[in-house]
Rosetta silent file (secondary structure, phi, psi, omega in degrees, C-alpha in Angstrom):
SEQUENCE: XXXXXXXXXXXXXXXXXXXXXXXXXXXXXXXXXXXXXXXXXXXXXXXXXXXXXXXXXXXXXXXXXXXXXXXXXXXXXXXXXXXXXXXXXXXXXXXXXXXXXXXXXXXXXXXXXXXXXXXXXXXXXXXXXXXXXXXXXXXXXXXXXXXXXXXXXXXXXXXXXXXXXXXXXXXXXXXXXXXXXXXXXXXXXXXXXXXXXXXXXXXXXXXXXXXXXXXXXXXXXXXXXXXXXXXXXXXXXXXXXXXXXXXXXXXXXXXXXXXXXXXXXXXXXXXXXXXXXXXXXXXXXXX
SCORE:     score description
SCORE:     0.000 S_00000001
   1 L     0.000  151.746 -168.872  -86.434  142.129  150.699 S_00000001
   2 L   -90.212  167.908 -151.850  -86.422  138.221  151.462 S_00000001
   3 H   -98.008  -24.312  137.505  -86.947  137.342  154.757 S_00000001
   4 H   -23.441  -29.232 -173.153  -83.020  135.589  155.155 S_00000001
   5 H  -118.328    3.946  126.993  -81.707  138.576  154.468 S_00000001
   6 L   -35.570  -53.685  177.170  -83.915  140.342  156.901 S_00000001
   7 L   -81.525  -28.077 -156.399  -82.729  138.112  160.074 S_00000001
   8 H   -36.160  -59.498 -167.994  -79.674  138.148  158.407 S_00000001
   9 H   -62.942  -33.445 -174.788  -78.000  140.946  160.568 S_00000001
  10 H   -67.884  -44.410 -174.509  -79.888  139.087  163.894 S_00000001
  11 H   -82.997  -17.821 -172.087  -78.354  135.804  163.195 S_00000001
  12 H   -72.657  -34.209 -167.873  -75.141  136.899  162.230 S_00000001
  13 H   -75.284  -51.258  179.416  -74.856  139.272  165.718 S_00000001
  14 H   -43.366  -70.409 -179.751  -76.414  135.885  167.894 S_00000001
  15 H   -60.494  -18.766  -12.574  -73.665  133.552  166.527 S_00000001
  16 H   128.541  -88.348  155.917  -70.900  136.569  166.613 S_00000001
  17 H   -67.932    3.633  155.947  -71.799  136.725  170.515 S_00000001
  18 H   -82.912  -27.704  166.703  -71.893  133.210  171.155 S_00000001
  19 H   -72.402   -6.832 -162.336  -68.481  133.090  169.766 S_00000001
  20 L   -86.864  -34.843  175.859  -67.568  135.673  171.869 S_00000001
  21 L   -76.945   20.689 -175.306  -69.038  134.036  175.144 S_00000001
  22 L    70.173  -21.683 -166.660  -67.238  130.267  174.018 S_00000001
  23 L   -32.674   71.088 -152.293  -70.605  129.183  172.818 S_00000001
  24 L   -93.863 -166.759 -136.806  -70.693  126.710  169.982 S_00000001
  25 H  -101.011  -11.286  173.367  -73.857  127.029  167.572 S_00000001
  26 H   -67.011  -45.023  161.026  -75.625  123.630  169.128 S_00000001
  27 H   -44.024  -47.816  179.826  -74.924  125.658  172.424 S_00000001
  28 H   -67.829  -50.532  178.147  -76.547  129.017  171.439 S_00000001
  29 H   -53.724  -28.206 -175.898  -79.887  126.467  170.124 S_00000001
  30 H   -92.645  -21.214  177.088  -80.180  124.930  173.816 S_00000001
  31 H   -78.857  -35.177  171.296  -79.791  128.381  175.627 S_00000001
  32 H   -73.773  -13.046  159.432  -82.989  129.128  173.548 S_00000001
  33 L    97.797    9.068 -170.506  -84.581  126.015  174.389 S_00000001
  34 L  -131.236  177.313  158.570  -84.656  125.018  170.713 S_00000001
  35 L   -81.057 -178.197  168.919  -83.457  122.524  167.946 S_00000001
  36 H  -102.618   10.936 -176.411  -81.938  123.792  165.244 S_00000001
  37 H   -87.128  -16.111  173.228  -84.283  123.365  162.359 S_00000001
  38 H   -39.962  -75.299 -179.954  -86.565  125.247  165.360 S_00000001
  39 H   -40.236  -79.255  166.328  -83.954  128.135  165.729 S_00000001
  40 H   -20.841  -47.238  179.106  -83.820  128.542  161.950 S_00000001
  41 H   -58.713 -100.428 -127.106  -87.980  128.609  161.949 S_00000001
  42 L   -37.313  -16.781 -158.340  -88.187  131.395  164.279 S_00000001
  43 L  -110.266  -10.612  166.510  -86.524  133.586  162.092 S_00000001
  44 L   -56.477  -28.690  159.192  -88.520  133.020  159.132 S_00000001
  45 L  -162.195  166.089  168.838  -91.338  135.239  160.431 S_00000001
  46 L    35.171  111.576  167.381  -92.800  137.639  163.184 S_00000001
  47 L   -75.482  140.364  167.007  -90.661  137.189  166.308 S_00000001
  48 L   -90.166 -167.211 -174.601  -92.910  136.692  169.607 S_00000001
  49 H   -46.307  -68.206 -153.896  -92.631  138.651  172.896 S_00000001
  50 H   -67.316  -58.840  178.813  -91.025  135.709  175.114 S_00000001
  51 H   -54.775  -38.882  156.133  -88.301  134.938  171.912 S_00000001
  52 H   -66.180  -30.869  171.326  -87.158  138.622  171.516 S_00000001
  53 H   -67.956  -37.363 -178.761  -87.028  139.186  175.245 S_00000001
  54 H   -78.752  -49.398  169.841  -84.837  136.142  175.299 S_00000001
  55 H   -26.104  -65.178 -157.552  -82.837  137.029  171.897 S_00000001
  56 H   -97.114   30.073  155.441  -82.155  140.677  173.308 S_00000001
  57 H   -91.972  -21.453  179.705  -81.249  139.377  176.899 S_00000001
  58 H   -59.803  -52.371 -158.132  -78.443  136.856  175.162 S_00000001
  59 H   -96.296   -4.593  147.695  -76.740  139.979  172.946 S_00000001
  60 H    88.912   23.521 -176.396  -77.324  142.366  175.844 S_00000001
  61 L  -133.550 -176.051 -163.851  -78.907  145.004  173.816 S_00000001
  62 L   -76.011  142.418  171.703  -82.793  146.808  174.072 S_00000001
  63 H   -55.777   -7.743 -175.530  -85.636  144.562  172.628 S_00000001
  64 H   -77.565  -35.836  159.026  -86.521  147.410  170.203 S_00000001
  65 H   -41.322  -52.788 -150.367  -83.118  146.680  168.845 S_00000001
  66 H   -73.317  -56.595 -171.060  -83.695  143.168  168.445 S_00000001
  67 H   -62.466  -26.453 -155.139  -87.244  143.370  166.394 S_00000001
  68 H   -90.824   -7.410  172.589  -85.584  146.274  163.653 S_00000001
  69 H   -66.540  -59.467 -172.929  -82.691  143.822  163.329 S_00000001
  70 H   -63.750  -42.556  177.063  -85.004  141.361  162.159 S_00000001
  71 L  -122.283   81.806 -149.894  -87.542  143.381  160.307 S_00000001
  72 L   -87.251  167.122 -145.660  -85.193  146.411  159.799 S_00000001
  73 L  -110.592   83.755  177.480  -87.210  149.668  158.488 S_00000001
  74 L   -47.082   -7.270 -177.809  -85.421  150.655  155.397 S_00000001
  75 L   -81.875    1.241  170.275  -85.987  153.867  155.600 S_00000001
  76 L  -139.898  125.950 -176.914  -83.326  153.863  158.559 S_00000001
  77 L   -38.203  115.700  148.948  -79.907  153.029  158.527 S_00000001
  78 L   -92.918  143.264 -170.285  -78.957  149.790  160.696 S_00000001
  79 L   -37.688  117.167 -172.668  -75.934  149.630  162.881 S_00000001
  80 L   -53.762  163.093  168.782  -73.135  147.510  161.181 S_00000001
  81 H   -56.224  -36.906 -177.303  -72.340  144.374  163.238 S_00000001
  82 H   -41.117  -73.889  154.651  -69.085  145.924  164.319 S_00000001
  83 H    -4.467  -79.979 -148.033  -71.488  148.357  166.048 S_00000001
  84 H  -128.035   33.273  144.053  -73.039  146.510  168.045 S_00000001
  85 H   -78.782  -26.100 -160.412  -70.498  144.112  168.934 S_00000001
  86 H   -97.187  -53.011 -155.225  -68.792  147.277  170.358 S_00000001
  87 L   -88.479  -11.954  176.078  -72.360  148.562  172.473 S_00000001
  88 L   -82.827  -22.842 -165.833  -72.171  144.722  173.570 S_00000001
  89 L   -77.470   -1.571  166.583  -68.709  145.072  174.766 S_00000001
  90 L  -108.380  -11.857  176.528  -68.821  146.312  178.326 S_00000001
  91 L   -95.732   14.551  159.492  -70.885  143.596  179.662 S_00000001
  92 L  -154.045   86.463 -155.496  -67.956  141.084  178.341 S_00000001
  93 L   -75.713  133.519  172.230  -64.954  143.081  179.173 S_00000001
  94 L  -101.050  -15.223 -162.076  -61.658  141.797  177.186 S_00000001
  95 L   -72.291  177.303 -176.363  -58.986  144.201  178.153 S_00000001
  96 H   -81.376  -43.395 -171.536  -56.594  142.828  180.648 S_00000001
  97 H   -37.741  -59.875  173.955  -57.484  145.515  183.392 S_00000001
  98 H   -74.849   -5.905  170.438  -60.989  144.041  183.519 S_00000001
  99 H   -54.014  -78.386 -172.984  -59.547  140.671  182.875 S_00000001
 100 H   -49.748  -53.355 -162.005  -57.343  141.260  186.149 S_00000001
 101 H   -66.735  -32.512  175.015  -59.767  142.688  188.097 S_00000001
 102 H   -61.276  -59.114  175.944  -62.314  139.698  187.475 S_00000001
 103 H   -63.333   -8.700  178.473  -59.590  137.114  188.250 S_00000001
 104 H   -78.993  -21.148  178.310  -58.965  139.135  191.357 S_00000001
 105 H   -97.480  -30.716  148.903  -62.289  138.951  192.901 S_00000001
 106 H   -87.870   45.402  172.071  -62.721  135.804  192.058 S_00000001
 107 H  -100.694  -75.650  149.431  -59.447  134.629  193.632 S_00000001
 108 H    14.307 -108.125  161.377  -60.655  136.495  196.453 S_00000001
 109 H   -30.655  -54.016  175.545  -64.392  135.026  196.681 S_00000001
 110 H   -61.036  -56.710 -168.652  -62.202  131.160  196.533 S_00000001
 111 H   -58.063  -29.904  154.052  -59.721  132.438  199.275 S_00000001
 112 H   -33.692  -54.628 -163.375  -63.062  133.436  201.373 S_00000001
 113 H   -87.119  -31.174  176.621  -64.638  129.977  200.955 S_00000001
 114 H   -78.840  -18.540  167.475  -61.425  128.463  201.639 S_00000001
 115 H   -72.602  -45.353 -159.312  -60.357  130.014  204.893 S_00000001
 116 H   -69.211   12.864 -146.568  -63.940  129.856  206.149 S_00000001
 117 H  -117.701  -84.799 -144.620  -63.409  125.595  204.924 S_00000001
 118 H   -62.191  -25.762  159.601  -60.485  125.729  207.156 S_00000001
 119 H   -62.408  -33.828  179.352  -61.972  127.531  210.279 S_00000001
 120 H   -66.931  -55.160  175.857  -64.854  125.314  210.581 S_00000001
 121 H   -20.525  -62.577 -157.879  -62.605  122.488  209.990 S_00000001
 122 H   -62.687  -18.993 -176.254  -60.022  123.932  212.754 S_00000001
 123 H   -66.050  -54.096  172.749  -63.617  124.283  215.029 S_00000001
 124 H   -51.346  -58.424 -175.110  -64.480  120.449  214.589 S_00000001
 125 H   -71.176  -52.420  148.550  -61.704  119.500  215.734 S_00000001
 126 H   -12.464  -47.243 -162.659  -60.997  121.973  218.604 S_00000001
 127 H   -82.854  -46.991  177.511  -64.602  120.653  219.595 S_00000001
 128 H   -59.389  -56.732 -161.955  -63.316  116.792  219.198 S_00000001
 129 H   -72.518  -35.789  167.845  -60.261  117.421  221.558 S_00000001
 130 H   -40.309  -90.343 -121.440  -62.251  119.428  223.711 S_00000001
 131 H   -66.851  -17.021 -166.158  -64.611  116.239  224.323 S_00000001
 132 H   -78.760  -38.630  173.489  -61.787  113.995  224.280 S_00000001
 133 H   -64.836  -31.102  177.609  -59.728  115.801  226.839 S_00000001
 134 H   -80.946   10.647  170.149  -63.103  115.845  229.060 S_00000001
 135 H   -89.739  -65.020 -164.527  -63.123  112.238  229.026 S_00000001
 136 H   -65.496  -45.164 -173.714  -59.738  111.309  229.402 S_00000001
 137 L  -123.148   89.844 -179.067  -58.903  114.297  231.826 S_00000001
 138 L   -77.494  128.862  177.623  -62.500  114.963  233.711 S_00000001
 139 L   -88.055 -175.664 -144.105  -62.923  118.305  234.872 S_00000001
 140 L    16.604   69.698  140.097  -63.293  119.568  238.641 S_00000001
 141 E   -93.448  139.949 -169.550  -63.035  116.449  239.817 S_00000001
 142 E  -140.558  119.689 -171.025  -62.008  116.226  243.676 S_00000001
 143 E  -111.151  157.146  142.767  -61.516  112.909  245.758 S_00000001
 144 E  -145.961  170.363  171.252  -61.044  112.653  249.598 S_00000001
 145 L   -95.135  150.732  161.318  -60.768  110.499  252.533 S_00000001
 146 L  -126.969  158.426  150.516  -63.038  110.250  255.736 S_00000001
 147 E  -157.550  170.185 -167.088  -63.819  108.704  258.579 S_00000001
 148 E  -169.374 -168.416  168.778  -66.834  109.112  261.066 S_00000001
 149 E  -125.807  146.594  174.355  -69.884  108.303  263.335 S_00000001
 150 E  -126.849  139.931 -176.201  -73.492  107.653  263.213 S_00000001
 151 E  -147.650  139.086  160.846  -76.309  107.367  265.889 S_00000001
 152 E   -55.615  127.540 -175.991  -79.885  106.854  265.397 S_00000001
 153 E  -114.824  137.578  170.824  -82.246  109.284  266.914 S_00000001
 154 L   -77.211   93.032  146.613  -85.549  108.415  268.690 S_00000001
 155 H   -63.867  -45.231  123.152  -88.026  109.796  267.052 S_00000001
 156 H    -0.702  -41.578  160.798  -90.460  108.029  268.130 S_00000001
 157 H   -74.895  -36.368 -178.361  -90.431  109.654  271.487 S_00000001
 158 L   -83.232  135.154  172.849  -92.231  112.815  269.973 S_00000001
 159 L   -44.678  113.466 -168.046  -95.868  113.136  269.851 S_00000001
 160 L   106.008    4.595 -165.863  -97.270  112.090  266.935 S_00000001
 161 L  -110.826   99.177  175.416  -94.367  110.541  265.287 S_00000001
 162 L  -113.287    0.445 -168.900  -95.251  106.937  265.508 S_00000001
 163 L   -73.012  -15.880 -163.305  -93.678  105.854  262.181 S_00000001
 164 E  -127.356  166.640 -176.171  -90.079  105.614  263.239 S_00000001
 165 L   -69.206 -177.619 -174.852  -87.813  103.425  265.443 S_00000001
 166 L  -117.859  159.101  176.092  -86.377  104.411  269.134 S_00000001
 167 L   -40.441  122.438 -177.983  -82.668  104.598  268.803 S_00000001
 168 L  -104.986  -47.024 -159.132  -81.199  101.235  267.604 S_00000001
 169 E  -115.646  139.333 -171.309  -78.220  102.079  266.423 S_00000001
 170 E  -132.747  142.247  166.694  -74.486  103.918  266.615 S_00000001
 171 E  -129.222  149.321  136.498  -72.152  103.329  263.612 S_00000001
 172 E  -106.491  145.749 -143.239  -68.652  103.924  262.555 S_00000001
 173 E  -132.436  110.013  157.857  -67.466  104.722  259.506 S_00000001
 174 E  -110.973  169.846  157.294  -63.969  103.871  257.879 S_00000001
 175 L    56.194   40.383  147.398  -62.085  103.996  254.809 S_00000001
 176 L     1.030  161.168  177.262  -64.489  106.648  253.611 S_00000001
 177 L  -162.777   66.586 -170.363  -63.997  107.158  249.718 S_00000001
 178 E  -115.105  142.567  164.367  -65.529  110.281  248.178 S_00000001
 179 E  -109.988   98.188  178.715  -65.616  111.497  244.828 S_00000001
 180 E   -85.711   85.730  167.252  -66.937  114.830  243.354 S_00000001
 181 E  -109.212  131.102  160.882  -66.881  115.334  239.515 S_00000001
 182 L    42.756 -117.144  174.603  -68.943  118.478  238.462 S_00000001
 183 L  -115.750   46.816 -149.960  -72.430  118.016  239.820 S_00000001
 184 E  -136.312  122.678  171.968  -72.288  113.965  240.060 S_00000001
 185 E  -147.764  146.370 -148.685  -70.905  112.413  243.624 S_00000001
 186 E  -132.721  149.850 -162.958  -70.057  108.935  244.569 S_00000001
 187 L  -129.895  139.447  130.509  -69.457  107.719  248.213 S_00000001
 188 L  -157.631  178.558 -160.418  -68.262  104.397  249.853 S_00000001
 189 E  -174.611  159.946  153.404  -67.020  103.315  252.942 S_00000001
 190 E  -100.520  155.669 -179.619  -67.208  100.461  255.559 S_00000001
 191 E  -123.803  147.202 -170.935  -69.371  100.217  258.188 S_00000001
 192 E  -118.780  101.258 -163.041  -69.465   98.914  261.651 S_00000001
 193 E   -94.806 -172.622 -174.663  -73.095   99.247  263.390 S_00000001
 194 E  -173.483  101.096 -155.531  -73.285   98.237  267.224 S_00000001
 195 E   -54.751  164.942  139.946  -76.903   97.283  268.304 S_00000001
 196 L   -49.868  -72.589 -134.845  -78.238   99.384  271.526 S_00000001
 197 L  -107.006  -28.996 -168.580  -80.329   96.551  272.663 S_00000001
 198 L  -132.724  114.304 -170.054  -78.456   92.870  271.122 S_00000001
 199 L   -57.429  -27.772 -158.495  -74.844   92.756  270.516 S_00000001
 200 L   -70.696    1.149  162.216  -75.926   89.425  268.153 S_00000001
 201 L   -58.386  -56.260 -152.895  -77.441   92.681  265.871 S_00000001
 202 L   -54.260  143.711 -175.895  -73.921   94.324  265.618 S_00000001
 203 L  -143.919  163.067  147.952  -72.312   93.745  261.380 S_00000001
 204 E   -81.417  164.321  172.873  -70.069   95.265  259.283 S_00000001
 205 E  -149.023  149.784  172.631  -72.138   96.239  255.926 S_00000001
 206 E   -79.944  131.633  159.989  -70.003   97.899  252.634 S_00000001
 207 E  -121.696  129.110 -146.854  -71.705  100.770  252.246 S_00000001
 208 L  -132.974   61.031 -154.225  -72.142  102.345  248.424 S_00000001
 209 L  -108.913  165.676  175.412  -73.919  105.879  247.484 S_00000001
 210 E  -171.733  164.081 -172.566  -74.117  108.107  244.782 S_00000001
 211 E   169.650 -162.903 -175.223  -75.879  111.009  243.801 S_00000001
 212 L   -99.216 -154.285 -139.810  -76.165  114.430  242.716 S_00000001
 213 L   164.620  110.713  178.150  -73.884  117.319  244.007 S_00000001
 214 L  -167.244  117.071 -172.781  -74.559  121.083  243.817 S_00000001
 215 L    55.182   73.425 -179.773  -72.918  124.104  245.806 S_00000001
 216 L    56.089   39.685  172.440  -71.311  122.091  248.795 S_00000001
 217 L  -152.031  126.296  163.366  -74.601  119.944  249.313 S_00000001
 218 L   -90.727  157.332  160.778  -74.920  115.846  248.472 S_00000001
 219 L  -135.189  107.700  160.651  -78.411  114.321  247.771 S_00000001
 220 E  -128.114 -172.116  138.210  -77.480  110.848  247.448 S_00000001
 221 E   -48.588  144.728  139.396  -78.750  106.943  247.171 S_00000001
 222 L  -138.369  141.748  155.411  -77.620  104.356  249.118 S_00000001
 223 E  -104.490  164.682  153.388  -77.257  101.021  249.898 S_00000001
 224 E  -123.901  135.323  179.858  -75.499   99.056  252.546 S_00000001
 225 E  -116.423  133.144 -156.401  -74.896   95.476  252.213 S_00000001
 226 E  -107.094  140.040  132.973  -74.012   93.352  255.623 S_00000001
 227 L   -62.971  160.911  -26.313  -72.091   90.625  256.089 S_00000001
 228 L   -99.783   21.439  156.127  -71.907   87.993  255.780 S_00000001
 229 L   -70.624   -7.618 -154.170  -75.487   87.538  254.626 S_00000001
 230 L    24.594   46.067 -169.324  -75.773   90.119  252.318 S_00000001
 231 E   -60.210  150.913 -173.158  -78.836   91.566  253.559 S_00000001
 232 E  -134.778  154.543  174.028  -79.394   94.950  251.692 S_00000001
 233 E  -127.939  165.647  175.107  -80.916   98.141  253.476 S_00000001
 234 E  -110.866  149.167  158.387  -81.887  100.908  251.192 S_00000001
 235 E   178.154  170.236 -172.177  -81.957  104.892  252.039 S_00000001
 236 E  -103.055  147.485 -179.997  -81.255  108.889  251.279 S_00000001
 237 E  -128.648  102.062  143.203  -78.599  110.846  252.641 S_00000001
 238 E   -93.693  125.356 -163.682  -78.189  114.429  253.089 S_00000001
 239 E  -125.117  141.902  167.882  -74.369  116.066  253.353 S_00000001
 240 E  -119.931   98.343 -165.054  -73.346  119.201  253.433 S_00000001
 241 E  -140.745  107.878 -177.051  -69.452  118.219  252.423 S_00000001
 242 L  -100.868 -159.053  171.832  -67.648  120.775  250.704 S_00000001
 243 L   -80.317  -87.399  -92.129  -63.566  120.224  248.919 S_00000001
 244 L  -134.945  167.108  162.327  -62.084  121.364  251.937 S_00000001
 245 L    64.288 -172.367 -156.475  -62.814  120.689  256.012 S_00000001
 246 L   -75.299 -171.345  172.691  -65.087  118.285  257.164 S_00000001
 247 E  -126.596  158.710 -170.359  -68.733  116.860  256.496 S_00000001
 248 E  -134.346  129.798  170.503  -71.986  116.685  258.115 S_00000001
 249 E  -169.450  177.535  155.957  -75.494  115.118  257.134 S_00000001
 250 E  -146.888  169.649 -152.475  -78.312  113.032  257.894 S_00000001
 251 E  -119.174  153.717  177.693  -80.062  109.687  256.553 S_00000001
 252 E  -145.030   78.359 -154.731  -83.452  108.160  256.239 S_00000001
 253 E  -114.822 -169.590  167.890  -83.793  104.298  255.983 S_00000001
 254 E  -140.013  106.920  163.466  -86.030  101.782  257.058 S_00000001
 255 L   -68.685  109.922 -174.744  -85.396   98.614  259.637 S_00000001
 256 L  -109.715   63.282  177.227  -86.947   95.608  259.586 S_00000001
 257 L  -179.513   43.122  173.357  -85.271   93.707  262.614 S_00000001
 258 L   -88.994  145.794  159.564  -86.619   95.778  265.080 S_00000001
 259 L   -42.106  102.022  175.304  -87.048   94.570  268.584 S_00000001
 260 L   -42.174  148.912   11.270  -90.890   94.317  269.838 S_00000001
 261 L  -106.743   20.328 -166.620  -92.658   96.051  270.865 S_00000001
 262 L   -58.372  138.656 -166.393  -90.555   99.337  269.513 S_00000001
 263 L   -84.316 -173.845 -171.233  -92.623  100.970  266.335 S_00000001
 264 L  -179.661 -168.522   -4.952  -91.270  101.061  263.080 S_00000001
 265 L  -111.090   21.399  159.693  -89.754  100.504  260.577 S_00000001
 266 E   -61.040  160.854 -174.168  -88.336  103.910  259.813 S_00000001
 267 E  -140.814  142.241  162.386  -85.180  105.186  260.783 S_00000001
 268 E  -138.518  129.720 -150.027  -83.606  108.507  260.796 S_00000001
 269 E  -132.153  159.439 -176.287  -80.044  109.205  261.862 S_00000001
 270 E  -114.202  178.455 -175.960  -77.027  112.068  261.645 S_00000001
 271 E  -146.334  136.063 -173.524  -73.606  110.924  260.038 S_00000001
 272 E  -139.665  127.715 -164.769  -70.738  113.374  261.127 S_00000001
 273 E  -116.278  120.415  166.937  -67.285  112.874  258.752 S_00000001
 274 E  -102.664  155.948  174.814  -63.584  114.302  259.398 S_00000001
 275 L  -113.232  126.198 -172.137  -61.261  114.543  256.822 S_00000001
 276 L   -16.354  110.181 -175.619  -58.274  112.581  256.720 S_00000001
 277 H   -62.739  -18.927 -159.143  -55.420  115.292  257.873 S_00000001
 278 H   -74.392  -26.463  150.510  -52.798  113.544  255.910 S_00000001
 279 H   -21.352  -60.039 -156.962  -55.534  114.676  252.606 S_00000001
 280 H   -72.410  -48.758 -165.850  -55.477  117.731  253.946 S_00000001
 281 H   -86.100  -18.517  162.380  -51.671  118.622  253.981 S_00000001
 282 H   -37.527  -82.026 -116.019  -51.509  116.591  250.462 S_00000001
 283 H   -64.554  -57.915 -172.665  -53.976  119.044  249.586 S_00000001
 284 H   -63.656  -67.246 -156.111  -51.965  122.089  251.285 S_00000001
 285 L   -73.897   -9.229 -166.165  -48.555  120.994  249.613 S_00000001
 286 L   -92.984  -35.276  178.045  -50.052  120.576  246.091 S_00000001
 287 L   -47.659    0.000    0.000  -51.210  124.176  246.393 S_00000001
C-alpha cells in the first residue's frame, strides 16, 4: 500500500478536528511547530515518539491509535473517520446542554473577577477617604485653655547637688494654649517671670513647646523667647495633663544670668495649670 494512502486516514482525522476546533490548516502546522512542506514530510515515514505523542494529544485519542492510523495493520479493520470523530466527541461537547453549561461557568468565572474588580476598587477608595477625612477632620484631637504658676526650687541647698541654681525665679502663666491630637501635643502661652533677687531680671518671654503625649502624660520641648531682646532659653517639661481637670508638671532648663556667687547654671522648677472654667462648662454643655 503507498505510503499517502497509509497517513491517509491520520491526515484526514487531524484536519477533520482542526475544523472542528476553528483551526485553519496553516493553524494545525504551527500547533505542531512545523511548516507545511514539514507537516507533509512527517507523514511520509516512521512517526517519532515526541510527533505521535503530540498528534494523539491534538485528536484526543491513545497514541497506539495514532501509529495504526498511520501504518494501519491490514489484517485489522480501522475505525472509519466517523468513528473516531464520535470517540473524539466528548472532549468538544456540541449539544446545547454542554454548550449552556460552559457559557454558564464561564459567565460565572467573569462575574467572579468582576465583583472581586469592584471590591478592591470600592477598598481603594474607602482607604482614600479614610486618609482624607483624617486630614481634613483629625481624630481625637482636644484643645484647652490654662492659666498658672511657676517657682524655681533650690536645689542647690542639698548635699551634693552643686550643679543647679538657688531659687531665682516665680512665673505666671497666661493665655495657656494646649493642643492634644493622638499621641502628638503642642503648648504655648505667655510668660511673666519676677526675679527673687533684681526686679531689672523680671520679662515677659512667649513661651512655645511641643512634644509627645501618651496616657495623660506630656514629654515636651521648649523654648521661651523674652522680650524685648529675644534671648532664647531652652528646656524639658514634664505634665501630667489629662482632657479634663487641671495640670501639673515640672521643667529642667539652664540659666545663664545668674547672680554670683550662686552655682549654676541649671534650673529645675514645678509648673501647676488650672483649666479655664468657662472650657470646662463648654466642655459640659457640648456633652
Amino acid at each position: 500500500m503507498p505510503e499517502e494512502q497509509k497517513s491517509a486516514n491520520l491526515k484526514t482525522l487531524i484536519k477533520e478536528i482542526g475544523n472542528k476546533k476553528g483551526m485553519k490548516i496553516k493553524e494545525v502546522y504551527a500547533h505542531f511547530g512545523m511548516s507545511s512542506s514539514a507537516y507533509y514530510r512527517t507523514f511520509e515515514g516512521p512517526l517519532n515518539e515526541k510527533i505521535a505523542e503530540k498528534i494523539a494529544d491534538f485528536l484526543q485519542l491513545p497514541v497506539e491509535t495514532v501509529y495504526q492510523l498511520h501504518q494501519p495493520d491490514s489484517s485489522q479493520p480501522l475505525p472509519t473517520i466517523e468513528q473516531l470523530l464520535e470517540l473524539n466527541a466528548p472532549d468538544q461537547p456540541t449539544d446545547s446542554t454542554a454548550l449552556n453549561v460552559n457559557a454558564q461557568k464561564n459567565t460565572s468565572s467573569q462575574s467572579k473577577t468582576r465583583n472581586a474588580k469592584v471590591a478592591l476598587f470600592v477598598v481603594f477608595c474607602f482607604s482614600l477617604m479614610g486618609l482624607g477625612a483624617y486630614n481634613l477632620f483629625p481624630l481625637n484631637k482636644h484643645t484647652a485653655e490654662f492659666h498658672g504658676q511657676g517657682v524655681d526650687f533650690s536645689l542647690s541647698a542639698m548635699d551634693g547637688i552643686n550643679d543647679f541654681h538657688v531659687a531665682m525665679y516665680h512665673y505666671e502663666f497666661d493665655n495657656i494654649k494646649v493642643a492634644i491630637q493622638d499621641d502628638h501635643i503642642n503648648i504655648t502661652a505667655d510668660i511673666h517671670t519676677h526675679s527673687t533677687f533684681d526686679p531689672a531680671l523680671s520679662y515677659f518671654a512667649r513661651f512655645v513647646a511641643s512634644g509627645d503625649y501618651l496616657n495623660g502624660y506630656a514629654a515636651v520641648n521648649y523654648q521661651m523667647i523674652a522680650e524685648p531682646n529675644k534671648e532664647v532659653w531652652i528646656g524639658v517639661m514634664m505634665l501630667r495633663i489629662g482632657t479634663t481637670g487641671h495640670a501639673t508638671g515640672y521643667w529642667l532648663t539652664a540659666h545663664h544670668d545668674s547672680p554670683s556667687p550662686h552655682e549654676g547654671p541649671f534650673a529645675f522648677g514645678n509648673v501647676n495649670l488650672e483649666r479655664l472654667q468657662s472650657k470646662i462648662n463648654e466642655a459640659i454643655s457640648e456633652e
